[in-house]
Amino acid sequence: MKIVDSLGTRCPLPIIHTAKALKDLKEGESLVLLADDPATKPDLHAWARMTGNTVDEIGPTEFKVTKRAPH
């Protein structure tokens, strides 16, 4: 599984890194985002709702993002 390491960066960079990495994935594939900016969690969930992707929290700084077909 692809890992996107955005530790030490501030929003919106983790979201930008995630969006770029998802372009290389097929629908249903996932990546793990590592991000420690407290704003990442709410921003990532909002971005996922807007784009149709899904987010599962693995840990306090780890998120599994699954690519879904756009709405």
PDB file of C-alpha atoms in Angstrom:
ATOM      1  CA  MET A   1       0.000   0.000   0.000  1.00  0.00           C
ATOM      2  CA  LYS A   2       1.268   3.456  -0.898  1.00  0.00           C
ATOM      3  CA  ILE A   3       2.295   5.728   1.997  1.00  0.00           C
ATOM      4  CA  VAL A   4       2.080   9.507   1.739  1.00  0.00           C
ATOM      5  CA  ASP A   5       4.310  11.064   4.400  1.00  0.00           C
ATOM      6  CA  SER A   6       3.136  14.578   5.220  1.00  0.00           C
ATOM      7  CA  LEU A   7       4.450  14.597   8.773  1.00  0.00           C
ATOM      8  CA  GLY A   8       5.678  18.055   9.748  1.00  0.00           C
ATOM      9  CA  THR A   9       3.680  19.842   7.047  1.00  0.00           C
ATOM     10  CA  ARG A  10       0.692  22.088   7.602  1.00  0.00           C
ATOM     11  CA  CYS A  11      -2.665  22.124   5.866  1.00  0.00           C
ATOM     12  CA  PRO A  12      -3.453  22.264   3.064  1.00  0.00           C
ATOM     13  CA  LEU A  13      -0.286  20.346   2.089  1.00  0.00           C
ATOM     14  CA  PRO A  14      -1.403  16.926   3.455  1.00  0.00           C
ATOM     15  CA  ILE A  15      -4.627  17.213   1.442  1.00  0.00           C
ATOM     16  CA  ILE A  16      -2.738  18.305  -1.673  1.00  0.00           C
ATOM     17  CA  HIS A  17      -0.262  15.419  -1.298  1.00  0.00           C
ATOM     18  CA  THR A  18      -3.153  12.970  -0.854  1.00  0.00           C
ATOM     19  CA  ALA A  19      -5.059  14.240  -3.891  1.00  0.00           C
ATOM     20  CA  LYS A  20      -1.966  13.978  -6.089  1.00  0.00           C
ATOM     21  CA  ALA A  21      -1.180  10.451  -4.882  1.00  0.00           C
ATOM     22  CA  LEU A  22      -4.764   9.266  -5.437  1.00  0.00           C
ATOM     23  CA  LYS A  23      -4.529  10.171  -9.128  1.00  0.00           C
ATOM     24  CA  ASP A  24      -2.171   7.211  -9.579  1.00  0.00           C
ATOM     25  CA  LEU A  25      -4.568   4.749  -7.923  1.00  0.00           C
ATOM     26  CA  LYS A  26      -7.505   2.838  -9.365  1.00  0.00           C
ATOM     27  CA  GLU A  27     -10.974   2.990  -7.856  1.00  0.00           C
ATOM     28  CA  GLY A  28     -11.081   0.885  -4.688  1.00  0.00           C
ATOM     29  CA  GLU A  29      -7.340   1.167  -4.014  1.00  0.00           C
ATOM     30  CA  SER A  30      -6.093   2.850  -0.858  1.00  0.00           C
ATOM     31  CA  LEU A  31      -3.154   4.766   0.496  1.00  0.00           C
ATOM     32  CA  VAL A  32      -2.030   5.683   3.989  1.00  0.00           C
ATOM     33  CA  LEU A  33      -1.567   9.336   4.839  1.00  0.00           C
ATOM     34  CA  LEU A  34       0.788  10.216   7.685  1.00  0.00           C
ATOM     35  CA  ALA A  35       0.027  13.719   8.942  1.00  0.00           C
ATOM     36  CA  ASP A  36       0.424  15.354  12.335  1.00  0.00           C
ATOM     37  CA  ASP A  37      -1.163  18.767  11.741  1.00  0.00           C
ATOM     38  CA  PRO A  38      -4.317  18.883  13.923  1.00  0.00           C
ATOM     39  CA  ALA A  39      -6.217  20.558  11.063  1.00  0.00           C
ATOM     40  CA  THR A  40      -5.636  17.550   8.809  1.00  0.00           C
ATOM     41  CA  LYS A  41      -8.333  15.379  10.400  1.00  0.00           C
ATOM     42  CA  PRO A  42     -11.313  17.703   9.844  1.00  0.00           C
ATOM     43  CA  ASP A  43      -9.959  18.971   6.528  1.00  0.00           C
ATOM     44  CA  LEU A  44      -9.364  15.442   5.228  1.00  0.00           C
ATOM     45  CA  HIS A  45     -12.871  14.318   6.170  1.00  0.00           C
ATOM     46  CA  ALA A  46     -14.388  17.410   4.502  1.00  0.00           C
ATOM     47  CA  TRP A  47     -12.287  16.856   1.373  1.00  0.00           C
ATOM     48  CA  ALA A  48     -13.346  13.194   1.256  1.00  0.00           C
ATOM     49  CA  ARG A  49     -17.030  14.133   1.467  1.00  0.00           C
ATOM     50  CA  MET A  50     -16.611  16.627  -1.379  1.00  0.00           C
ATOM     51  CA  THR A  51     -14.667  14.216  -3.609  1.00  0.00           C
ATOM     52  CA  GLY A  52     -16.517  10.989  -2.794  1.00  0.00           C
ATOM     53  CA  ASN A  53     -13.444   9.258  -1.373  1.00  0.00           C
ATOM     54  CA  THR A  54     -13.454   7.533   2.010  1.00  0.00           C
ATOM     55  CA  VAL A  55     -11.242   8.078   5.043  1.00  0.00           C
ATOM     56  CA  ASP A  56     -10.637   5.693   7.937  1.00  0.00           C
ATOM     57  CA  GLU A  57      -8.574   6.749  10.905  1.00  0.00           C
ATOM     58  CA  ILE A  58      -5.876   4.196  11.675  1.00  0.00           C
ATOM     59  CA  GLY A  59      -4.290   6.216  14.487  1.00  0.00           C
ATOM     60  CA  PRO A  60      -3.894   9.800  15.655  1.00  0.00           C
ATOM     61  CA  THR A  61      -1.593  10.644  12.744  1.00  0.00           C
ATOM     62  CA  GLU A  62      -2.499   7.875  10.264  1.00  0.00           C
ATOM     63  CA  PHE A  63      -5.390   7.851   7.815  1.00  0.00           C
ATOM     64  CA  LYS A  64      -6.398   5.261   5.231  1.00  0.00           C
ATOM     65  CA  VAL A  65      -7.811   6.981   2.147  1.00  0.00           C
ATOM     66  CA  THR A  66      -9.688   4.895  -0.421  1.00  0.00           C
ATOM     67  CA  LYS A  67     -10.324   6.151  -3.922  1.00  0.00           C
ATOM     68  CA  ARG A  68     -13.943   6.091  -5.020  1.00  0.00           C
ATOM     69  CA  ALA A  69     -15.617   7.074  -8.257  1.00  0.00           C
ATOM     70  CA  PRO A  70     -16.538  10.761  -8.337  1.00  0.00           C
ATOM     71  CA  HIS A  71     -20.169  11.599  -7.709  1.00  0.00           C
TER      72      HIS A  71
END
